[in-house]
Amino acid sequence: MDVPEEYFGREQSYLKHRFLTEYLRAWAHKIGRLVAREGGKQRIWYIDVFAGPWRSQDTDLRDTSIYIGLQALEEAAETLREQVGAGIELGAVFVEKSPSAFRRLKSYLDGRGGAVVTDAYLGEFGTHVRAIQELIGDDPAFIFVDPTGFKGVEMRFIAPLVEPRFRDVLINVMFNDVNRWKDDPRAFLREQMRAFFGLSDADLPSGLGEIELMRLYRAQLKTRCNVAWAADMSIPHPTIERTWFRLVIGGKHEKVLEVFRSAEKRVAGAEASIIREGARSRRTAQGSLFAPEEIASTEDRRYAQQQQADLTRVGAELSKVLERGPLRWSRVWPRLLEELHLTRGDLSKQCFQLYSNGQLSVSPTPGTRRRTLHDDDVISLRASDARGQA
Ligand SMILES: C[S@@+](CC[C@H](N)C(=O)[O-])C[C@H]1O[C@@H](n2cnc3c(N)ncnc32)[C@H](O)[C@@H]1O
């Protein structure tokens, strides 16, 4: 795998864009099918509220979320027209604060043509929320929030766009920045943190680590933005062993978690390793005699370690979810996927293993050839384990 040259020196953006591409394609297909079933003319939207272009090296803006979003919509609509003959209309909205970036955005959109109706707003995201709401009504939309820091990324701006049905949101939390300033006592920073996390009166508790901070952000997203499910994943810095940003997904349907974790495995697992290895060798004077693919393990070490740790946590997380008694598997897996960096398939296999080991009961009893759980299976802790938890 080659990272396009436009991304040299900012390989983390490539990973972000790979993730956006994977997720958006799946989302547009899923939502397209859903609205096609409702019949009539429907429009689906891509809403990019920190649009850029930003540090783009490509005249066609191929290395931007602007291009990626428009492309994903068009690809999905094309397949849907072939598959279900649906009359899907496409729309995209972009917001950009910098006048020079906005000029580039505008001239790109004006010259682009294509099937997507586009609108662009100059200025701060927060000042255009009402106009976007009026434009898109209650149409299905994917909202992408990709700032350079945390200022102006207030939860109260995101909420009205995400509240209606058929809305998914992907937020790039600039973790490195948040982490740097989260405990600073200065009043303006306390206020910015409160606004970012959507805390009305309470201050952000001090001393929170990466996991706790992100758990709080997800919880706030769910309560403030009428989102049923939220999960996040980390995108590491290309050459430093540190989280650079965290991508947070929020959506109404548990399917978002399945799509998110699959994309995480492909991008943060399989691809990140090769990309980071390439970045490291480009940054050393001599580079490497070997191609990144030859040096990198097939899975990024960070992701592999996280996955391994999470596989061992499955039993404990399951005990919490099943504390009050048996549940259908369809009610259980989404709650586990919110917390654990595993794909739905890997999680199901691991739980089935617990059943095979006698730690879990499954009803009706699975046939001898089964290796995974099915949505209708009712699962419960074996009596001895349940007593152990009491
Ligand atoms: C990280 S860049 C966006 C990159 C782009 N989403 C991509 O993936 O190609 C953030 C952009 O948001 C713009 N920006 C900063 N503050 C803003 C605000 N309050 N409202 C709208 N745009 C803002 C910046 O000028 C910059 O172009």
Coordinates of N, CA and C and ligand atoms in Angstrom, one line a residue, residues 16-17 20 48-54 63-66 95-98 101 123-126 144 146-148 151-152, ligand 1:
K16 N -7.2 9.1 8.6 CA -8.5 9.7 8.8 C -9.3 9.6 7.6
H17 N -8.7 9.9 6.5 CA -9.5 9.9 5.2 C -9.8 8.5 4.7
L20 N -12.8 7.7 6.8 CA -13.9 8.4 6.3 C -14.5 7.8 5.1
D48 N -20.3 18.7 6.0 CA -18.9 18.8 6.4 C -18.7 20.2 7.0
V49 N -18.7 20.3 8.4 CA -18.8 21.6 9.0 C -17.4 22.3 9.4
F50 N -16.3 21.6 9.1 CA -15.0 22.2 9.2 C -14.3 21.7 7.9
A51 N -14.7 22.3 6.8 CA -14.5 21.6 5.5 C -13.0 21.7 5.0
G52 N -12.4 22.9 5.2 CA -11.1 23.2 4.5 C -11.4 23.7 3.1
P53 N -10.6 23.5 2.1 CA -9.5 22.6 2.1 C -8.4 23.1 3.0
W54 N -7.7 22.1 3.6 CA -6.7 22.3 4.6 C -5.4 21.5 4.3
D63 N -7.1 14.9 -1.8 CA -6.6 14.6 -0.4 C -7.4 15.4 0.6
T64 N -8.7 15.6 0.3 CA -9.6 16.4 1.3 C -10.9 15.7 1.6
S65 N -11.5 16.0 2.7 CA -12.8 15.4 3.0 C -13.9 15.9 2.0
I66 N -13.6 17.1 1.4 CA -14.6 17.6 0.4 C -14.7 16.6 -0.7
V95 N -19.0 24.0 5.5 CA -18.7 25.3 6.2 C -17.2 25.5 6.4
E96 N -16.8 26.7 6.1 CA -15.3 26.9 6.3 C -15.2 28.4 6.7
K97 N -14.3 28.5 7.8 CA -14.1 29.8 8.4 C -13.1 30.7 7.7
S98 N -12.1 30.1 7.1 CA -11.0 30.9 6.6 C -11.4 31.4 5.1
A101 N -9.3 29.7 2.3 CA -9.7 28.3 2.1 C -11.1 28.2 1.4
G123 N -17.7 31.2 7.2 CA -17.8 31.6 8.6 C -17.7 30.5 9.6
E124 N -18.0 30.8 10.8 CA -17.9 29.8 11.9 C -19.1 28.8 11.8
F125 N -18.8 27.6 12.1 CA -19.8 26.5 12.1 C -21.0 26.9 12.9
G126 N -20.8 27.4 14.1 CA -21.8 27.7 15.1 C -22.9 28.7 14.5
F144 N -20.0 15.4 9.4 CA -18.6 15.2 9.7 C -18.0 16.5 10.4
D146 N -14.7 18.0 11.9 CA -13.2 17.8 11.8 C -12.4 19.0 12.0
P147 N -12.4 19.5 13.2 CA -11.8 20.8 13.5 C -10.2 20.7 13.7
T148 N -9.6 21.8 13.9 CA -8.1 21.8 14.1 C -7.8 21.8 15.6
K151 N -11.9 24.7 20.0 CA -12.6 25.9 20.1 C -13.7 25.9 18.9
G152 N -14.9 26.3 19.3 CA -16.0 26.4 18.3 C -16.6 25.1 17.9
Ligands
LIG1 C1 -8.7 20.0 10.1 S1 -9.2 21.2 8.9 C2 -10.4 20.3 8.0 C3 -9.8 19.2 7.1 C4 -10.9 18.6 6.3 N1 -12.0 18.2 7.0 C5 -10.3 17.4 5.6 O1 -10.3 16.3 6.2 O2 -9.7 17.5 4.5 C6 -10.2 22.3 9.8 C7 -10.8 23.4 9.0 O3 -11.7 24.1 9.7 C8 -11.6 25.5 9.5 N2 -12.1 26.1 10.8 C9 -11.5 26.4 11.9 N3 -12.4 26.9 12.8 C10 -13.6 26.8 12.2 C11 -15.0 27.1 12.6 N4 -15.2 27.6 13.9 N5 -16.0 26.9 11.8 C12 -15.7 26.5 10.5 N6 -14.5 26.2 10.0 C13 -13.5 26.4 10.9 C14 -10.1 25.7 9.3 O4 -9.9 26.9 8.6 C15 -9.7 24.4 8.6 O5 -9.8 24.6 7.2

